[in-house]
XYZ file of C-alpha atoms in Angstrom:
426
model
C -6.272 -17.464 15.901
C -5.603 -17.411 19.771
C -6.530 -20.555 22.004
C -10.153 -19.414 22.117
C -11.022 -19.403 18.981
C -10.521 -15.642 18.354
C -9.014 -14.615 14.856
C -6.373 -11.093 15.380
C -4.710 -8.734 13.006
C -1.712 -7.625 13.734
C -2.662 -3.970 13.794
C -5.925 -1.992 12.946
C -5.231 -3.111 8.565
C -8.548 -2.146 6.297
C -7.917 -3.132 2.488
C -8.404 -0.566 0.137
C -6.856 -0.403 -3.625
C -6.000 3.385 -4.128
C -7.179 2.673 -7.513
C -4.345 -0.083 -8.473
C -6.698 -2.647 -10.461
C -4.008 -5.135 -10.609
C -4.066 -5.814 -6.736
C -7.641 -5.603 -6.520
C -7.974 -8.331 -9.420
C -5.474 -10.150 -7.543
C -7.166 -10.357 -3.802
C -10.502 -10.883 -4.963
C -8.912 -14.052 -7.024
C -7.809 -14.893 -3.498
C -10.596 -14.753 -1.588
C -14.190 -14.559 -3.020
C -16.463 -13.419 -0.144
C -15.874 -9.618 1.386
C -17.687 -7.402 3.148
C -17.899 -3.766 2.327
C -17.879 -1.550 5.002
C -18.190 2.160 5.426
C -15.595 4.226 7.898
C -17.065 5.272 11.319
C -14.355 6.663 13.444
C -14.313 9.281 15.868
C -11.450 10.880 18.290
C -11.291 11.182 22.012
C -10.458 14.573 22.646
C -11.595 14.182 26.458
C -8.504 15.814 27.893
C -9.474 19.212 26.190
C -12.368 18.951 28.953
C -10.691 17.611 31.490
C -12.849 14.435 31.374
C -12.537 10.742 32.097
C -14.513 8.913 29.690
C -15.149 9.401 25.899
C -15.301 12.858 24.704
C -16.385 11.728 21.020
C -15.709 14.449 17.759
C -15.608 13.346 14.121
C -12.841 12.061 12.317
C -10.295 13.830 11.362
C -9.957 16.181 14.319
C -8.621 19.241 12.466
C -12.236 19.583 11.039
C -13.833 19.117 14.677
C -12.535 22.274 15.936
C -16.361 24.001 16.306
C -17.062 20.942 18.815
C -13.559 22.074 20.899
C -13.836 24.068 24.333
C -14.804 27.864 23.586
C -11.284 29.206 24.268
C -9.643 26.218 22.596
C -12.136 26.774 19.019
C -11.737 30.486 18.945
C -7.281 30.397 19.399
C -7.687 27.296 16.463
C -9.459 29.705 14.248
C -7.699 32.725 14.778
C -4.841 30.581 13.701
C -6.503 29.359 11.112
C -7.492 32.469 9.498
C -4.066 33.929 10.164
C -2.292 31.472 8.139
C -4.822 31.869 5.385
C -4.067 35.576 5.413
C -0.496 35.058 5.080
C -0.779 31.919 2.451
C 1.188 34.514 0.048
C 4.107 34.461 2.064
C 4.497 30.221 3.321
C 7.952 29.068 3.335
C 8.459 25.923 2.505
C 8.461 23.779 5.528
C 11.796 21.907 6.498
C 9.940 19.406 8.826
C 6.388 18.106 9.825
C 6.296 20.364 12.876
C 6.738 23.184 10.244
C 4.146 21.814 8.073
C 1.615 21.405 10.613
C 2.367 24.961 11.919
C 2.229 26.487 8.541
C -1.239 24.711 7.834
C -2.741 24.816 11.503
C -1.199 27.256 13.915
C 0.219 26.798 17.283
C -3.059 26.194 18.964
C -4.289 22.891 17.147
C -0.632 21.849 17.245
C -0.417 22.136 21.173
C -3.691 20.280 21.861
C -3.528 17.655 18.854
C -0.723 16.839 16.614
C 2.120 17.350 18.622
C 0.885 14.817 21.413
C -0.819 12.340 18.632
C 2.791 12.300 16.906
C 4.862 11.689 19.860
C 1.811 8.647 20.530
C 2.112 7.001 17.635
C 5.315 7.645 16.023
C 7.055 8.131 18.846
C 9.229 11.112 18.178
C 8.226 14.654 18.048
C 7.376 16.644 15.179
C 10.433 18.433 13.873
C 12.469 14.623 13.394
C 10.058 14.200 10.820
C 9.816 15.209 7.227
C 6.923 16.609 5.767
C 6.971 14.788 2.469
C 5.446 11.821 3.622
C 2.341 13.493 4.457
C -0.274 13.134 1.204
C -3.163 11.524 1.540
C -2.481 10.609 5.398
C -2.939 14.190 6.902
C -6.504 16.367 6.010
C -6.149 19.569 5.296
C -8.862 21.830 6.252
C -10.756 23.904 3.502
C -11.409 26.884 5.301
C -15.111 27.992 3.843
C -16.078 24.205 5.428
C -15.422 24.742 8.870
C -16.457 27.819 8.719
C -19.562 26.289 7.686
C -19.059 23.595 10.543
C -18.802 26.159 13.227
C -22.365 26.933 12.534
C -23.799 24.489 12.851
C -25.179 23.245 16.626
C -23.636 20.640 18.397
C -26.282 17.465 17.770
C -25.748 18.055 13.759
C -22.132 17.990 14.452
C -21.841 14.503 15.857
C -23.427 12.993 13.073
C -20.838 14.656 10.299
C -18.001 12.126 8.759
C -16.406 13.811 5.879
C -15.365 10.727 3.633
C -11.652 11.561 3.900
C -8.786 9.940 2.825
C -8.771 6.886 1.102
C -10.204 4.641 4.086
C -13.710 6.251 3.852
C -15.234 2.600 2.618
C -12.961 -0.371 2.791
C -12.768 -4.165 2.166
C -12.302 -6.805 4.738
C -12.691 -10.886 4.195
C -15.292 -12.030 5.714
C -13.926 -14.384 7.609
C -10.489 -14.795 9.420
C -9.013 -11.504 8.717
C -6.737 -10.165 6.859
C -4.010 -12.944 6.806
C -6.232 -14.719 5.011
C -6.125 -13.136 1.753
C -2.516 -14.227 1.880
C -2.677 -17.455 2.743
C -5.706 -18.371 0.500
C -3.205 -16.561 -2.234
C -0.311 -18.460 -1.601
C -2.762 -21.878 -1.929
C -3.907 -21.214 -5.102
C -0.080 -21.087 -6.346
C 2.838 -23.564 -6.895
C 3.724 -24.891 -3.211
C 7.069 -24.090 -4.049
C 7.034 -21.164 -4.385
C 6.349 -20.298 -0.752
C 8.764 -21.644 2.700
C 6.487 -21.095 5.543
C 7.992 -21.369 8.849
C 11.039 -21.833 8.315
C 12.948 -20.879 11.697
C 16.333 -19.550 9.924
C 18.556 -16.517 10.933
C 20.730 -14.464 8.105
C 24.687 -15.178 9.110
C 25.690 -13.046 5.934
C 25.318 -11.788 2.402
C 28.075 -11.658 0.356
C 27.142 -9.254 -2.566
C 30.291 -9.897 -4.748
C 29.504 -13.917 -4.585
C 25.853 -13.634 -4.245
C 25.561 -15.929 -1.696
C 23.534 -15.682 1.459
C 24.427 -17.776 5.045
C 21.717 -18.638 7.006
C 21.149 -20.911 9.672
C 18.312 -23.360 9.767
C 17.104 -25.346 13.022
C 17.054 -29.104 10.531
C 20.631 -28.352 8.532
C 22.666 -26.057 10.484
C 24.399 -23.632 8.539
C 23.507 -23.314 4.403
C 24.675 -21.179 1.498
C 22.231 -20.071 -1.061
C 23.380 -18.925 -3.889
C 21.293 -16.306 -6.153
C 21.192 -14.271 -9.214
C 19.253 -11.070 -8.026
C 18.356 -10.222 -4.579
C 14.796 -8.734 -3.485
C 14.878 -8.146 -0.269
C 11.018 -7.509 2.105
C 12.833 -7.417 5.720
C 13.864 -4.127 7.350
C 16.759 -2.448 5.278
C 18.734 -1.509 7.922
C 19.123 -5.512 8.676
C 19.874 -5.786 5.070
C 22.590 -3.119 5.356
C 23.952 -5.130 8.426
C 24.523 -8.032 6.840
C 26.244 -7.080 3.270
C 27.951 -4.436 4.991
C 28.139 -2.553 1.579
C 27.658 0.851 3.156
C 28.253 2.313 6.515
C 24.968 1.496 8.624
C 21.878 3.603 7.348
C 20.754 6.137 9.629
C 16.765 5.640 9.840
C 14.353 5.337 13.102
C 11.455 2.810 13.447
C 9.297 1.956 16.648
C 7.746 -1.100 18.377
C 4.075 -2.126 18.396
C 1.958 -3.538 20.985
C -1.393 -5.286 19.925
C -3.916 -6.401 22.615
C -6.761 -8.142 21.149
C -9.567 -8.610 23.694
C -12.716 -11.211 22.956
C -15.701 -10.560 24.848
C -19.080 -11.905 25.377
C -21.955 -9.839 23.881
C -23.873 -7.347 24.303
C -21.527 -4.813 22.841
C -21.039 -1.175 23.921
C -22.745 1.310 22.821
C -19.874 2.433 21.422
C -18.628 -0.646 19.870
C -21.984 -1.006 17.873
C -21.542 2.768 16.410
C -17.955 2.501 15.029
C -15.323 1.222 13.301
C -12.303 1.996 15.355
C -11.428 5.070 17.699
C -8.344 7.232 18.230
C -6.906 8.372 21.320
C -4.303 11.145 21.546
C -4.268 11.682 25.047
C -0.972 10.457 26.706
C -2.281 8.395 29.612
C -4.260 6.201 27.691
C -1.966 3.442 26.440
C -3.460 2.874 23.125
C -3.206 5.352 19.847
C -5.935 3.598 18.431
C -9.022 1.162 19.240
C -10.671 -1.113 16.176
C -14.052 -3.285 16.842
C -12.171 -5.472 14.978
C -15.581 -8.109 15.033
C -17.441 -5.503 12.938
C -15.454 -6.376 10.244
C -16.165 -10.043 9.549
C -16.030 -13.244 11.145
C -13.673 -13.314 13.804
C -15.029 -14.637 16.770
C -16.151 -18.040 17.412
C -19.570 -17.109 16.801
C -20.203 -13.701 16.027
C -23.806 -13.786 17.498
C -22.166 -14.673 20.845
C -19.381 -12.650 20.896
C -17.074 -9.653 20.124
C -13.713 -7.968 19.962
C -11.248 -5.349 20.353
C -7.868 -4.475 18.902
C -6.117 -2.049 20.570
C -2.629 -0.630 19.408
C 0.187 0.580 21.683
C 3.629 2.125 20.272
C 6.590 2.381 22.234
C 10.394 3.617 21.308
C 12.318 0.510 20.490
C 14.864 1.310 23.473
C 11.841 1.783 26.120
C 11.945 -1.021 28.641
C 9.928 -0.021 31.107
C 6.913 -1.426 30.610
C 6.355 -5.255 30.461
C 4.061 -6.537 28.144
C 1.396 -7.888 30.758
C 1.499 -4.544 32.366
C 0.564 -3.670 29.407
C -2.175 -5.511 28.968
C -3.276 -4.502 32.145
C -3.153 -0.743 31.733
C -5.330 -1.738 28.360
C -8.215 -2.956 29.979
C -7.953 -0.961 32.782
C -8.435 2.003 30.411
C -11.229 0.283 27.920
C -12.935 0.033 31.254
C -12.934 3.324 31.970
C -13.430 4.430 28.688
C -16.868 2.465 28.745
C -15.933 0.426 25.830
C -15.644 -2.757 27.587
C -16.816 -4.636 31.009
C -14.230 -6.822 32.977
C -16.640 -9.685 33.498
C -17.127 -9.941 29.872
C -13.967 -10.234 28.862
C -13.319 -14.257 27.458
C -10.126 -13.816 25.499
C -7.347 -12.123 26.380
C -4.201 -11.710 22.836
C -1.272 -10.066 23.039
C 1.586 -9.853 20.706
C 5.060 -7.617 20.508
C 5.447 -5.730 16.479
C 9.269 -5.195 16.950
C 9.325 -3.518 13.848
C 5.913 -1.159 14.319
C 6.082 2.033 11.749
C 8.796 3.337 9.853
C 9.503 6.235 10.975
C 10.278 9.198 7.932
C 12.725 11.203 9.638
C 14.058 14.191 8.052
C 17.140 12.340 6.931
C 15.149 9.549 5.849
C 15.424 9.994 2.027
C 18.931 10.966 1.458
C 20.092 7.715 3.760
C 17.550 5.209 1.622
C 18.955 7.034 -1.675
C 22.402 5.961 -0.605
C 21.490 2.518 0.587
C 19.803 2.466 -2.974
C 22.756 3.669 -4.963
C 25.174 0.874 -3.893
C 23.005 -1.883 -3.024
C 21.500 -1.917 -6.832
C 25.069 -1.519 -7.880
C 25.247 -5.341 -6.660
C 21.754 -6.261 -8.172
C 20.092 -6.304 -4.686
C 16.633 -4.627 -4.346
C 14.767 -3.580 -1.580
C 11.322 -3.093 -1.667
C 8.286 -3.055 1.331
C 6.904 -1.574 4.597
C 10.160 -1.749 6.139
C 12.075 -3.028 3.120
C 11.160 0.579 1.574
C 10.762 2.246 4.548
C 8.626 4.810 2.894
C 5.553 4.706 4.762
C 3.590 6.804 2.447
C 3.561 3.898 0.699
C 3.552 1.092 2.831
C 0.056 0.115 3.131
C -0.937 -3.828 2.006
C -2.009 -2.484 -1.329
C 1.514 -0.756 -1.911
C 3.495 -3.306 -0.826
C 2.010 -6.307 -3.244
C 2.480 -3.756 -6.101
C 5.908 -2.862 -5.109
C 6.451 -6.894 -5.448
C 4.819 -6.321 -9.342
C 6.715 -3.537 -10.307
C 10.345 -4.326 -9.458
C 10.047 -7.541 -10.925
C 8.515 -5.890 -14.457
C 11.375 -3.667 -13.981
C 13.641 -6.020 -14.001
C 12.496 -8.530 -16.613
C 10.662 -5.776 -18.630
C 12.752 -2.780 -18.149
C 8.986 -1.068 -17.026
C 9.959 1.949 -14.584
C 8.206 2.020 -11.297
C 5.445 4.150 -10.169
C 4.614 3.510 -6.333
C 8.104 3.096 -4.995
C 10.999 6.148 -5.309
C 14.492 4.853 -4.550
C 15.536 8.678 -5.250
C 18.364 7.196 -7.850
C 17.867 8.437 -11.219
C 17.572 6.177 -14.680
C 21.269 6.738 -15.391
C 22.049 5.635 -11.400
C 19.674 2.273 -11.741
């Protein structure tokens, strides 16, 4: 909660259980009231028009392509139907930028993916694999946009396909999604949990199993353990047992800018869920009306709120965070999303770890930071502790927690996280 009375998430999170009962079970022991909500998202896709403000087409874009310029929709299908031509004869692709050209041709590449990737993940294309890819990228059945593109323009804006496995979510209804954690963790032995603790890891010494750390009350300590399951970033990890050579993966930083605001909402705010924005001189990848979700204003019949979400390479200084913020509002503004003189609140926080990035190298270094660091009964598991982020959503991560410790204690193998070791290796 900011001084205002405004509750934030750090980043545009929606709970969903892709079918994993246990966590389900488990969150609604947590927390008892949720509201069920049904995806409304659209994408920006004003710079194909050379516009200012919102240039609105469903979610995901690859099926919007009838509601594209003229010359734009008829290169995307000519691509389109060129690559289903020549399905027969796909290699397999070596990277995402071959993936996307394989499924999607140059032309959808150019004016979408190419500029959303280097947006959000901040790298281009080809430094990514294309295994991560699942359930996060649509693929386009051909007979449906074929069906799309006839259909006029007003009975396009209303279509939302139900993809992916966002389509209808979860969210507390009040206080966001930290809450569901910290209602968990008070519903369990106290001591289990060390909340804000303000320590720094000195070292972990695998052969001793001992970790240094450094607390603000009793300088330095030594823990001592049995078996290590390590949640922070794995590279850190790495860093600090030194068991291996330092593991070769990329990650960026994330900028959240929450913005509270005194009703009436925008037009726009009141008709969706959250907005994406691939065009590169609008700070933010995406946009969530973060107060259609539950209760997390100081009185929702007064007032309302956006999340917006800005990634940057972890080496790029140039930007402070206030100008930042600036740019942000400056942009909602002209966007129409927001008015300056109803803004109230003004959040802003700095993800230093933002998404993990899965380069094409990605699995063969986490295999070998696997194969030695299990050698020495240390596990590593998590968004970043995984660094898998096909599988790094909330719902992932809590059964990651589950399913190393069953391995573990009940030699049970584990189904949603791949260290890439076989049985005889673990």
């Amino acid at each position: 909660m900011d001084e205002n009375g405004f509750f934030w998430d750090m980043g545009g999170h929606v709970t969903f259980d892709h079918n994993l009962p246990y966590y389900k079970e488990a969150i609604c022991w947590a927390i008892n009231e949720w509201n069920i909500l049904t995806r409304s998202c659209q994408v920006d896709i004003s710079y194909m028009f050379n516009e200012k403000g919102l240039h609105l087409v469903p979610y995901p874009v690859q099926y919007a392509v009838p509601m594209f310029p003229a010359s734009i929709k008829a290169k995307c299908l000519e691509d389109l139907r060129d690559r289903r031509r020549k399905s027969a004869e796909r290699i397999p692709p070596k990277n995402f930028n071959d993936w996307i050209d394989e499924h999607f041709g140059p032309t959808l590449s150019n004016y979408f993916f190419k500029q959303y990737t280097r947006k959000v993940w901040t790298v281009r294309p080809d430094q990514m694999n294309p295994v991560w890819i699942g359930t996060r990228v649509a693929m386009i059945p051909y007979e449906k946009l074929e069906e799309f593109c006839a259909m006029n323009e007003e009975d396009l804006k209303e279509i939302d396909l139900g993809w992916g496995p966002n389509a209808r979510f979860m969210f507390p209804k009040r206080y966001g999604t930290g809450s569901i954690w910290k209602s968990m963790t008070n519903k369990l032995p106290s001591q289990w949990f060390h909340f804000g603790c303000k320590l720094s890891v000195i070292n972990i010494d695998a052969k001793r199993k001992t970790i240094m750390y450094e607390n603000e009350r009793y300088g330095k300590v030594n823990l001592n353990y049995d078996i290590l399951i390590n949640t922070g970033p794995i590279d850190q990890l790495i860093k600090y047992t030194k068991l291996c050579q330092q593991i070769d993966l990329k990650y960026n930083k994330v900028f959240v800018i929450g913005v509270g605001l005194i009703k009436p909402m925008s037009r726009v705010a009141e008709q969706f869920t959250w907005l994406y924005f691939p065009e590169n001189t609008v700070p933010f990848y995406r946009v969530t009306f973060l107060s259609r979700y539950g209760e997390m204003t100081p009185d929702n019949d007064k007032y309302w709120s956006v999340l917006c979400e800005c990634a940057y390479d972890i080496n790029d200084n140039s930007i402070s965070e206030e100008e930042i913020k600036e740019k942000t509002i400056k942009c909602l503004i002209r966007k129409s999303i927001i008015l300056r003189e109803q803004i109230v609140s003004l959040f802003s926080t700095l993800l230093p770890y933002g998404y993990p990035i899965p380069t094409v190298n990605r699995d063969n270094e986490l295999t070998r930071a696997h194969q030695i660091l299990e050698k020495h009964e240390i596990y590593s598991r998590g968004r970043f502790g995984g660094w898998k982020y096909e599988v790094s959503n909330q719902d992932h991560c809590f059964m990651q927690g589950k399913e190393i410790i069953d391995r573990l204690l009940l030699g049970e193998p584990e189904i949603i996280y791949k260290n890439g070791l076989s049985a005889s290796q673990e």
